[in-house]
Amino acid sequence: MTNSSDSSHEVIPAETEAALERVADYAARHDVLYSARAANIKQSAVRDVFDISIRPGLVSLAGGSPYLRSLPLEDLGRTAQRIIAEQGLEALQYGGGQGMEELRELICEVMAAEGITDADPADIVVTTGSQSAQDVAAKVFCNPGDVILCEDPTYVGALNTFEAYEVDVVTVPMDDKGLIPEELERTILRLKEEGRSIKLLYTIPSFNNPSGVTMEAGRRQRVVDICRDNNILVLEDNPYGMLRFDGHPLAPMRAGNPNDVIYLGSFSKIFAPGVRLGWALVPRHLHRRFYLACEAVVLCPSPLTQMLVSAYLTDYDWRGHLETMRVLYRERCEAMLAALAEHLPEGVHWTTPEGGFFVWVTLPEGIDTYPLLYEAIDAGVVFIPGAAFTPSDEASNKLRLAFSAVSPEDIAEGVRRLAPILQRALASVPPQNAAHSSNS
């Protein structure tokens, strides 16, 4: 009979131990070859949770994924087959670095539906999703130590991109009407007094990821004017703008400001993320360097996926599909808000989005939501802790819940599983902290 106390001590074969030592030796030798910027490249907390979310039985309120089941998948399959059969030599070959002219013209039509009516296809660069455009903007405009301003909270992918270029990301507070212009002015003044160089304001004005908050129409021009007066470019990221539940999107900041705003769009939310296509509408005087920087990274966006997206925009009722998705997302958002109101304890507050994918939940001060994630996983539900969405290293009392890809029934169940965890967290904080908690 095997001794149970000995079975826990596995003997590592000599050849395996030698291989591990060789790996460790190479790791130590090559560590000095890393650039200083490599230390700032890290995996997103969102991606970490995505990996967890695929476990059977978990209700994932984490991922901001679009609902794809309503797409005409069989028809799209036939379209892709036709493109390859009839235009395969073009679809499977290298293409131009700026993107195909037909798609750039169609992108102008998409933007016109949202209020940008003066876009020229010549000023558009097709990108590998809007994430790559964020990367190019940081590369083209920022030196190490320069400042990029952003909302607090903001998109974790942008934070990781900017930090990789050794940029100092400085946050500007928001309220329920979006970025606060007076706070923007104060922040700029403080940084200039410190001798800092501010290059960009990165903003998600419509249904901010993660908060779901929309910058009200009256603030948008004021924010652009403040940045113009201080020679700061606005980097407007607008993947959710056309997903306003009432079907009437607010005009983007770029609409009346062609020289001061770099506008980033994406097909990930209005069509499908798997095509990995977005675009940048760049002021003409900045276009050439931006385009060349894009070309240096990807050489050319995929002609095949560009042709598929072009076919979708010309041969399918993409506007009708968007309307269907707005109704579906509104129903799911309402299901989440109802579940939060039913199950969450007093002292917890949340945003009420008018579109997009996310609800932002605020707990009393003194609660760190990151450790709560592990309790939630054990309870069968997943969320994203708020610390992922800020450059600060401090604990966060906030968390993001996504409703876009989850059925109303699963949303209700997920919130039901989450509620006792938040209840226990509230019971552990002093009463004065709970009393000071306020709505976002």
CSV table of C-alpha atoms in Angstrom, one decimal:
chain,number,residue,atom,x,y,z
A,1,MET,CA,0.0,0.0,0.0
A,2,THR,CA,1.3,3.5,-0.9
A,3,ASN,CA,2.0,5.8,2.0
A,4,SER,CA,-0.4,8.7,1.6
A,5,SER,CA,2.1,11.1,3.1
A,6,ASP,CA,4.6,10.2,0.4
A,7,SER,CA,2.2,10.4,-2.5
A,8,SER,CA,2.0,14.2,-2.2
A,9,HIS,CA,5.7,14.5,-2.9
A,10,GLU,CA,6.1,13.9,-6.6
A,11,VAL,CA,9.6,13.2,-7.9
A,12,ILE,CA,10.5,15.5,-10.8
A,13,PRO,CA,12.4,13.6,-13.4
A,14,ALA,CA,16.0,14.7,-13.8
A,15,GLU,CA,15.6,15.7,-17.5
A,16,THR,CA,12.5,17.8,-16.6
A,17,GLU,CA,14.4,19.6,-13.8
A,18,ALA,CA,17.3,20.3,-16.1
A,19,ALA,CA,14.9,21.8,-18.7
A,20,LEU,CA,13.3,24.0,-16.1
A,21,GLU,CA,16.7,25.2,-15.0
A,22,ARG,CA,17.5,26.1,-18.6
A,23,VAL,CA,14.3,28.0,-19.0
A,24,ALA,CA,15.0,29.9,-15.8
A,25,ASP,CA,18.5,30.7,-17.0
A,26,TYR,CA,17.3,32.0,-20.3
A,27,ALA,CA,14.6,34.1,-18.6
A,28,ALA,CA,17.2,35.7,-16.3
A,29,ARG,CA,19.6,36.4,-19.2
A,30,HIS,CA,17.0,37.9,-21.5
A,31,ASP,CA,15.2,39.9,-18.9
A,32,VAL,CA,17.8,42.7,-19.4
A,33,LEU,CA,16.8,42.9,-23.1
A,34,TYR,CA,13.3,44.2,-22.3
A,35,SER,CA,12.6,47.8,-23.1
A,36,ALA,CA,11.6,50.1,-20.2
A,37,ARG,CA,8.1,50.3,-21.9
A,38,ALA,CA,7.7,46.5,-21.7
A,39,ALA,CA,7.2,46.8,-17.9
A,40,ASN,CA,4.0,48.8,-18.6
A,41,ILE,CA,2.5,46.1,-20.9
A,42,LYS,CA,0.2,44.0,-18.8
A,43,GLN,CA,-2.8,41.8,-19.4
A,44,SER,CA,-6.2,43.4,-19.0
A,45,ALA,CA,-8.2,42.4,-15.9
A,46,VAL,CA,-11.1,42.1,-18.3
A,47,ARG,CA,-9.3,39.4,-20.3
A,48,ASP,CA,-8.5,37.5,-17.1
A,49,VAL,CA,-12.2,37.4,-16.2
A,50,PHE,CA,-13.2,36.5,-19.8
A,51,ASP,CA,-11.1,33.3,-19.4
A,52,ILE,CA,-13.0,32.5,-16.2
A,53,SER,CA,-16.3,33.3,-17.7
A,54,ILE,CA,-16.4,30.3,-20.0
A,55,ARG,CA,-16.7,27.9,-17.0
A,56,PRO,CA,-19.9,25.9,-17.2
A,57,GLY,CA,-22.6,27.1,-14.8
A,58,LEU,CA,-21.3,30.7,-14.4
A,59,VAL,CA,-23.5,33.6,-15.2
A,60,SER,CA,-21.2,36.1,-16.8
A,61,LEU,CA,-22.1,39.8,-16.2
A,62,ALA,CA,-18.6,40.7,-17.1
A,63,GLY,CA,-18.0,40.8,-20.8
A,64,GLY,CA,-19.3,43.7,-23.0
A,65,SER,CA,-20.0,41.4,-26.0
A,66,PRO,CA,-22.7,42.2,-28.6
A,67,TYR,CA,-25.6,39.7,-29.1
A,68,LEU,CA,-24.9,38.0,-32.4
A,69,ARG,CA,-27.7,35.4,-32.7
A,70,SER,CA,-30.0,37.8,-34.5
A,71,LEU,CA,-27.5,38.2,-37.4
A,72,PRO,CA,-28.5,36.4,-40.7
A,73,LEU,CA,-25.5,34.0,-40.3
A,74,GLU,CA,-26.5,31.6,-43.1
A,75,ASP,CA,-26.9,34.5,-45.5
A,76,LEU,CA,-23.6,36.0,-44.4
A,77,GLY,CA,-21.9,32.7,-44.9
A,78,ARG,CA,-23.1,32.6,-48.5
A,79,THR,CA,-21.9,36.2,-48.9
A,80,ALA,CA,-18.5,35.3,-47.7
A,81,GLN,CA,-18.4,32.3,-50.0
A,82,ARG,CA,-19.4,34.4,-53.0
A,83,ILE,CA,-16.7,37.0,-52.2
A,84,ILE,CA,-14.0,34.4,-52.1
A,85,ALA,CA,-15.4,32.5,-55.2
A,86,GLU,CA,-15.8,35.7,-57.3
A,87,GLN,CA,-13.3,38.1,-55.9
A,88,GLY,CA,-10.9,35.8,-54.2
A,89,LEU,CA,-7.8,37.2,-55.9
A,90,GLU,CA,-8.5,40.6,-54.4
A,91,ALA,CA,-10.0,39.4,-51.1
A,92,LEU,CA,-7.1,37.2,-50.2
A,93,GLN,CA,-4.3,39.4,-51.5
A,94,TYR,CA,-2.6,42.4,-49.8
A,95,GLY,CA,-4.6,45.6,-49.9
A,96,GLY,CA,-4.0,49.3,-49.4
A,97,GLY,CA,-2.9,50.5,-46.0
A,98,GLN,CA,-5.7,53.1,-45.7
A,99,GLY,CA,-8.5,50.7,-46.4
A,100,MET,CA,-10.7,50.1,-49.4
A,101,GLU,CA,-12.4,53.1,-50.9
A,102,GLU,CA,-15.8,51.5,-51.1
A,103,LEU,CA,-15.7,50.7,-47.4
A,104,ARG,CA,-14.5,54.2,-46.5
A,105,GLU,CA,-17.4,55.7,-48.5
A,106,LEU,CA,-19.8,53.5,-46.6
A,107,ILE,CA,-18.3,54.5,-43.3
A,108,CYS,CA,-19.2,58.1,-44.2
A,109,GLU,CA,-22.8,57.0,-44.6
A,110,VAL,CA,-22.7,55.2,-41.2
A,111,MET,CA,-21.3,58.4,-39.5
A,112,ALA,CA,-23.9,60.6,-41.3
A,113,ALA,CA,-26.6,58.5,-39.6
A,114,GLU,CA,-25.2,59.7,-36.3
A,115,GLY,CA,-24.6,63.4,-37.2
A,116,ILE,CA,-21.2,63.6,-38.9
A,117,THR,CA,-22.3,64.8,-42.4
A,118,ASP,CA,-19.1,66.4,-43.7
A,119,ALA,CA,-16.7,63.4,-43.6
A,120,ASP,CA,-14.5,62.8,-46.6
A,121,PRO,CA,-13.5,59.2,-47.4
A,122,ALA,CA,-10.0,60.5,-48.0
A,123,ASP,CA,-9.7,61.4,-44.3
A,124,ILE,CA,-10.6,57.9,-43.0
A,125,VAL,CA,-8.2,55.2,-42.1
A,126,VAL,CA,-9.6,51.7,-41.7
A,127,THR,CA,-8.1,50.1,-38.6
A,128,THR,CA,-8.0,46.7,-36.9
A,129,GLY,CA,-10.7,47.7,-34.5
A,130,SER,CA,-10.6,51.1,-32.7
A,131,GLN,CA,-8.1,49.7,-30.2
A,132,SER,CA,-5.4,49.9,-32.8
A,133,ALA,CA,-6.3,53.5,-33.5
A,134,GLN,CA,-5.9,54.3,-29.8
A,135,ASP,CA,-2.4,52.7,-30.0
A,136,VAL,CA,-1.5,54.7,-33.1
A,137,ALA,CA,-2.7,58.0,-31.5
A,138,ALA,CA,-0.5,57.4,-28.5
A,139,LYS,CA,2.4,56.5,-30.7
A,140,VAL,CA,2.1,59.5,-33.1
A,141,PHE,CA,1.4,62.2,-30.5
A,142,CYS,CA,2.9,61.2,-27.2
A,143,ASN,CA,6.5,61.1,-25.9
A,144,PRO,CA,7.2,59.3,-22.6
A,145,GLY,CA,6.0,61.5,-19.7
A,146,ASP,CA,3.4,63.3,-21.8
A,147,VAL,CA,-0.1,63.5,-20.4
A,148,ILE,CA,-3.3,62.0,-21.8
A,149,LEU,CA,-6.5,63.1,-20.0
A,150,CYS,CA,-9.4,60.7,-19.7
A,151,GLU,CA,-12.7,60.3,-17.9
A,152,ASP,CA,-12.7,58.5,-14.5
A,153,PRO,CA,-13.6,55.7,-15.0
A,154,THR,CA,-12.6,54.8,-18.6
A,155,TYR,CA,-12.0,51.9,-21.0
A,156,VAL,CA,-9.3,49.5,-19.6
A,157,GLY,CA,-8.0,48.7,-23.1
A,158,ALA,CA,-7.1,52.3,-23.7
A,159,LEU,CA,-5.4,52.6,-20.3
A,160,ASN,CA,-3.2,49.6,-21.1
A,161,THR,CA,-2.4,51.0,-24.5
A,162,PHE,CA,-1.5,54.4,-23.2
A,163,GLU,CA,0.6,53.1,-20.3
A,164,ALA,CA,2.6,50.9,-22.7
A,165,TYR,CA,3.9,54.1,-24.3
A,166,GLU,CA,5.0,55.4,-20.9
A,167,VAL,CA,2.3,58.1,-21.0
A,168,ASP,CA,1.0,59.6,-17.8
A,169,VAL,CA,-2.8,59.1,-17.8
A,170,VAL,CA,-4.6,61.7,-15.7
A,171,THR,CA,-8.2,61.3,-14.9
A,172,VAL,CA,-11.0,64.0,-14.9
A,173,PRO,CA,-14.1,63.4,-12.7
A,174,MET,CA,-17.5,62.6,-14.2
A,175,ASP,CA,-21.0,63.0,-12.8
A,176,ASP,CA,-24.3,61.6,-14.2
A,177,LYS,CA,-24.0,64.0,-17.1
A,178,GLY,CA,-20.6,63.0,-18.2
A,179,LEU,CA,-17.2,64.6,-17.9
A,180,ILE,CA,-17.3,67.8,-15.9
A,181,PRO,CA,-16.0,70.8,-17.9
A,182,GLU,CA,-15.0,72.8,-14.8
A,183,GLU,CA,-13.0,69.9,-13.5
A,184,LEU,CA,-11.3,69.6,-17.0
A,185,GLU,CA,-10.3,73.2,-16.8
A,186,ARG,CA,-9.0,72.8,-13.3
A,187,THR,CA,-7.0,69.7,-14.2
A,188,ILE,CA,-5.5,71.4,-17.3
A,189,LEU,CA,-4.5,74.5,-15.3
A,190,ARG,CA,-2.9,72.4,-12.5
A,191,LEU,CA,-0.9,70.3,-15.0
A,192,LYS,CA,0.3,73.4,-16.9
A,193,GLU,CA,1.4,75.0,-13.7
A,194,GLU,CA,3.5,71.9,-13.1
A,195,GLY,CA,5.0,72.3,-16.6
A,196,ARG,CA,3.4,69.1,-18.0
A,197,SER,CA,2.8,68.5,-21.7
A,198,ILE,CA,-0.9,67.5,-22.4
A,199,LYS,CA,-1.4,66.0,-25.8
A,200,LEU,CA,-4.8,64.3,-25.8
A,201,LEU,CA,-8.2,64.0,-24.1
A,202,TYR,CA,-9.5,60.5,-24.6
A,203,THR,CA,-13.3,60.3,-24.1
A,204,ILE,CA,-16.1,57.9,-24.6
A,205,PRO,CA,-18.9,60.4,-24.6
A,206,SER,CA,-21.8,58.1,-25.4
A,207,PHE,CA,-22.5,55.3,-22.9
A,208,ASN,CA,-19.0,55.3,-21.4
A,209,ASN,CA,-17.3,52.0,-20.8
A,210,PRO,CA,-17.6,51.1,-17.9
A,211,SER,CA,-20.1,53.5,-16.4
A,212,GLY,CA,-22.8,53.7,-19.0
A,213,VAL,CA,-22.9,57.5,-18.5
A,214,THR,CA,-23.4,59.8,-21.5
A,215,MET,CA,-21.9,63.2,-21.8
A,216,GLU,CA,-24.9,65.5,-22.2
A,217,ALA,CA,-25.2,67.4,-25.5
A,218,GLY,CA,-24.6,70.8,-23.8
A,219,ARG,CA,-21.3,69.8,-22.5
A,220,ARG,CA,-19.8,68.3,-25.6
A,221,GLN,CA,-19.0,71.5,-27.4
A,222,ARG,CA,-17.7,73.1,-24.2
A,223,VAL,CA,-15.3,70.3,-23.7
A,224,VAL,CA,-14.0,70.6,-27.3
A,225,ASP,CA,-13.6,74.4,-26.8
A,226,ILE,CA,-11.6,74.0,-23.6
A,227,CYS,CA,-9.3,71.5,-25.4
A,228,ARG,CA,-8.9,73.7,-28.4
A,229,ASP,CA,-8.0,76.7,-26.2
A,230,ASN,CA,-5.3,74.6,-24.6
A,231,ASN,CA,-4.0,73.0,-27.9
A,232,ILE,CA,-5.2,69.5,-26.8
A,233,LEU,CA,-6.6,67.1,-29.4
A,234,VAL,CA,-9.8,65.3,-28.5
A,235,LEU,CA,-9.7,61.5,-29.2
A,236,GLU,CA,-13.4,60.6,-29.4
A,237,ASP,CA,-14.1,56.9,-29.0
A,238,ASN,CA,-17.6,56.1,-30.1
A,239,PRO,CA,-18.4,52.4,-30.4
A,240,TYR,CA,-21.8,52.6,-28.7
A,241,GLY,CA,-23.2,55.8,-30.0
A,242,MET,CA,-25.7,54.3,-32.4
A,243,LEU,CA,-27.0,52.0,-29.6
A,244,ARG,CA,-29.0,54.7,-27.9
A,245,PHE,CA,-32.2,52.9,-26.8
A,246,ASP,CA,-34.5,55.6,-28.2
A,247,GLY,CA,-32.9,55.4,-31.6
A,248,HIS,CA,-31.8,59.1,-31.6
A,249,PRO,CA,-28.1,59.2,-31.0
A,250,LEU,CA,-26.5,62.4,-29.8
A,251,ALA,CA,-24.3,64.2,-32.3
A,252,PRO,CA,-20.7,63.2,-31.8
A,253,MET,CA,-18.2,65.8,-30.7
A,254,ARG,CA,-16.5,65.5,-34.1
A,255,ALA,CA,-19.8,66.6,-35.9
A,256,GLY,CA,-19.0,70.3,-35.7
A,257,ASN,CA,-15.2,70.2,-35.0
A,258,PRO,CA,-13.4,68.7,-38.0
A,259,ASN,CA,-10.0,70.1,-37.0
A,260,ASP,CA,-9.9,69.4,-33.3
A,261,VAL,CA,-11.3,65.8,-32.9
A,262,ILE,CA,-9.9,62.4,-34.0
A,263,TYR,CA,-13.0,60.3,-34.2
A,264,LEU,CA,-12.8,56.5,-33.6
A,265,GLY,CA,-15.6,54.2,-34.8
A,266,SER,CA,-16.0,50.4,-34.7
A,267,PHE,CA,-18.0,47.7,-36.4
A,268,SER,CA,-17.6,45.5,-33.3
A,269,LYS,CA,-20.8,46.7,-31.7
A,270,ILE,CA,-22.9,47.6,-34.7
A,271,PHE,CA,-22.0,44.4,-36.7
A,272,ALA,CA,-19.6,41.9,-35.2
A,273,PRO,CA,-16.4,42.0,-33.3
A,274,GLY,CA,-14.9,39.1,-35.1
A,275,VAL,CA,-14.4,41.1,-38.3
A,276,ARG,CA,-11.9,43.2,-36.3
A,277,LEU,CA,-12.5,46.4,-38.2
A,278,GLY,CA,-12.9,50.0,-37.0
A,279,TRP,CA,-11.9,53.4,-38.4
A,280,ALA,CA,-10.4,56.7,-37.6
A,281,LEU,CA,-11.7,59.9,-39.1
A,282,VAL,CA,-8.6,62.1,-38.8
A,283,PRO,CA,-8.3,65.9,-39.4
A,284,ARG,CA,-6.7,66.4,-42.8
A,285,HIS,CA,-3.6,68.1,-41.5
A,286,LEU,CA,-2.9,65.1,-39.3
A,287,HIS,CA,-4.0,62.4,-41.6
A,288,ARG,CA,-0.7,61.4,-43.4
A,289,ARG,CA,1.3,60.7,-40.3
A,290,PHE,CA,-1.6,58.9,-38.7
A,291,TYR,CA,-2.1,56.7,-41.7
A,292,LEU,CA,1.6,55.9,-42.1
A,293,ALA,CA,1.7,54.9,-38.5
A,294,CYS,CA,-1.2,52.6,-39.0
A,295,GLU,CA,0.3,51.1,-42.1
A,296,ALA,CA,3.6,50.5,-40.2
A,297,VAL,CA,1.7,48.3,-37.7
A,298,VAL,CA,-0.7,46.1,-39.7
A,299,LEU,CA,0.5,46.9,-43.3
A,300,CYS,CA,-3.1,46.6,-44.4
A,301,PRO,CA,-6.5,45.8,-42.9
A,302,SER,CA,-7.9,42.5,-44.1
A,303,PRO,CA,-9.4,42.9,-47.6
A,304,LEU,CA,-11.6,39.9,-47.0
A,305,THR,CA,-13.3,41.3,-43.9
A,306,GLN,CA,-13.5,44.7,-45.5
A,307,MET,CA,-15.4,43.2,-48.4
A,308,LEU,CA,-17.7,41.3,-46.0
A,309,VAL,CA,-18.5,44.5,-44.1
A,310,SER,CA,-19.0,46.4,-47.3
A,311,ALA,CA,-21.5,43.7,-48.4
A,312,TYR,CA,-23.3,43.8,-45.1
A,313,LEU,CA,-23.7,47.6,-45.4
A,314,THR,CA,-25.0,47.4,-49.0
A,315,ASP,CA,-26.9,44.1,-49.2
A,316,TYR,CA,-28.4,43.8,-45.8
A,317,ASP,CA,-30.8,46.0,-43.7
A,318,TRP,CA,-28.1,47.0,-41.2
A,319,ARG,CA,-30.3,49.9,-39.9
A,320,GLY,CA,-33.2,47.5,-39.3
A,321,HIS,CA,-30.8,45.1,-37.5
A,322,LEU,CA,-29.6,48.0,-35.3
A,323,GLU,CA,-33.1,48.9,-34.4
A,324,THR,CA,-33.7,45.3,-33.4
A,325,MET,CA,-30.6,45.3,-31.2
A,326,ARG,CA,-31.6,48.6,-29.5
A,327,VAL,CA,-34.9,47.0,-28.5
A,328,LEU,CA,-33.1,43.9,-27.2
A,329,TYR,CA,-30.5,45.8,-25.3
A,330,ARG,CA,-33.1,48.1,-23.8
A,331,GLU,CA,-35.0,45.1,-22.5
A,332,ARG,CA,-31.9,43.6,-21.0
A,333,CYS,CA,-30.9,46.8,-19.4
A,334,GLU,CA,-34.4,47.2,-17.9
A,335,ALA,CA,-34.1,43.6,-16.6
A,336,MET,CA,-30.8,44.4,-14.9
A,337,LEU,CA,-32.1,47.6,-13.4
A,338,ALA,CA,-35.1,45.8,-12.1
A,339,ALA,CA,-33.0,42.9,-10.6
A,340,LEU,CA,-30.7,45.4,-8.9
A,341,ALA,CA,-33.6,47.2,-7.4
A,342,GLU,CA,-35.1,44.0,-6.2
A,343,HIS,CA,-32.0,42.2,-4.8
A,344,LEU,CA,-29.3,44.7,-3.9
A,345,PRO,CA,-29.1,46.0,-0.4
A,346,GLU,CA,-29.6,49.6,0.7
A,347,GLY,CA,-26.4,51.6,0.4
A,348,VAL,CA,-25.6,50.3,-3.1
A,349,HIS,CA,-26.2,52.6,-6.0
A,350,TRP,CA,-25.9,52.3,-9.8
A,351,THR,CA,-26.1,54.2,-13.0
A,352,THR,CA,-29.1,54.2,-15.4
A,353,PRO,CA,-27.8,54.1,-18.9
A,354,GLU,CA,-29.7,55.3,-21.9
A,355,GLY,CA,-27.9,52.9,-24.3
A,356,GLY,CA,-24.8,50.8,-24.6
A,357,PHE,CA,-23.9,47.7,-22.7
A,358,PHE,CA,-23.0,48.5,-19.0
A,359,VAL,CA,-24.3,49.5,-15.6
A,360,TRP,CA,-21.8,50.9,-13.0
A,361,VAL,CA,-22.4,49.9,-9.4
A,362,THR,CA,-21.1,51.8,-6.4
A,363,LEU,CA,-20.7,50.4,-2.9
A,364,PRO,CA,-19.9,52.4,0.2
A,365,GLU,CA,-16.4,53.7,0.7
A,366,GLY,CA,-14.1,51.2,2.4
A,367,ILE,CA,-15.2,48.2,0.3
A,368,ASP,CA,-12.7,46.8,-2.2
A,369,THR,CA,-14.6,45.0,-5.0
A,370,TYR,CA,-11.6,43.0,-6.3
A,371,PRO,CA,-11.6,40.4,-3.5
A,372,LEU,CA,-15.4,40.1,-3.9
A,373,LEU,CA,-14.9,38.8,-7.4
A,374,TYR,CA,-13.5,35.5,-6.1
A,375,GLU,CA,-16.5,35.1,-3.8
A,376,ALA,CA,-18.7,35.8,-6.8
A,377,ILE,CA,-17.1,33.2,-8.8
A,378,ASP,CA,-17.7,30.6,-6.1
A,379,ALA,CA,-21.3,31.8,-6.1
A,380,GLY,CA,-21.6,31.3,-9.9
A,381,VAL,CA,-21.5,34.9,-11.2
A,382,VAL,CA,-18.8,37.1,-12.7
A,383,PHE,CA,-18.3,40.9,-12.9
A,384,ILE,CA,-15.4,43.2,-13.5
A,385,PRO,CA,-14.0,45.0,-10.5
A,386,GLY,CA,-13.8,48.8,-10.8
A,387,ALA,CA,-10.1,49.0,-10.2
A,388,ALA,CA,-9.6,47.8,-13.8
A,389,PHE,CA,-11.0,51.1,-15.2
A,390,THR,CA,-8.7,53.6,-13.6
A,391,PRO,CA,-4.9,54.2,-13.6
A,392,SER,CA,-4.9,54.5,-9.9
A,393,ASP,CA,-3.5,51.7,-7.8
A,394,GLU,CA,-5.9,52.3,-5.0
A,395,ALA,CA,-8.8,49.9,-4.2
A,396,SER,CA,-12.1,50.6,-5.8
A,397,ASN,CA,-15.6,50.4,-4.3
A,398,LYS,CA,-17.1,50.0,-7.8
A,399,LEU,CA,-17.9,47.2,-10.3
A,400,ARG,CA,-19.1,46.9,-13.8
A,401,LEU,CA,-22.0,44.7,-14.9
A,402,ALA,CA,-22.7,44.0,-18.6
A,403,PHE,CA,-26.2,43.1,-19.8
A,404,SER,CA,-25.7,43.0,-23.6
A,405,ALA,CA,-25.0,39.3,-24.1
A,406,VAL,CA,-27.1,37.8,-21.3
A,407,SER,CA,-30.8,36.8,-21.3
A,408,PRO,CA,-33.1,38.6,-18.9
A,409,GLU,CA,-33.5,35.4,-17.0
A,410,ASP,CA,-29.8,34.9,-16.6
A,411,ILE,CA,-29.4,38.6,-15.6
A,412,ALA,CA,-31.9,38.2,-12.8
A,413,GLU,CA,-30.2,35.0,-11.6
A,414,GLY,CA,-26.8,36.6,-11.8
A,415,VAL,CA,-27.8,39.5,-9.7
A,416,ARG,CA,-29.6,37.2,-7.2
A,417,ARG,CA,-26.3,35.3,-6.8
A,418,LEU,CA,-24.3,38.5,-6.4
A,419,ALA,CA,-26.6,40.2,-3.8
A,420,PRO,CA,-25.6,38.2,-0.7
A,421,ILE,CA,-21.9,38.9,-1.4
A,422,LEU,CA,-22.5,42.6,-1.5
A,423,GLN,CA,-24.7,42.3,1.5
A,424,ARG,CA,-21.9,40.7,3.5
A,425,ALA,CA,-19.5,43.4,2.2
A,426,LEU,CA,-21.7,46.1,3.4
A,427,ALA,CA,-22.1,44.5,6.8
A,428,SER,CA,-18.3,44.8,7.3
A,429,VAL,CA,-18.0,48.5,6.8
A,430,PRO,CA,-18.5,51.2,9.4
A,431,PRO,CA,-22.0,52.8,9.3
A,432,GLN,CA,-20.6,56.2,8.5
A,433,ASN,CA,-19.1,54.9,5.3
A,434,ALA,CA,-22.4,53.4,4.2
A,435,ALA,CA,-24.1,56.7,4.9
A,436,HIS,CA,-21.6,58.6,2.7
A,437,SER,CA,-22.1,56.3,-0.3
A,438,SER,CA,-23.7,58.3,-3.1
A,439,ASN,CA,-25.1,57.5,-6.5
A,440,SER,CA,-22.8,57.7,-9.5
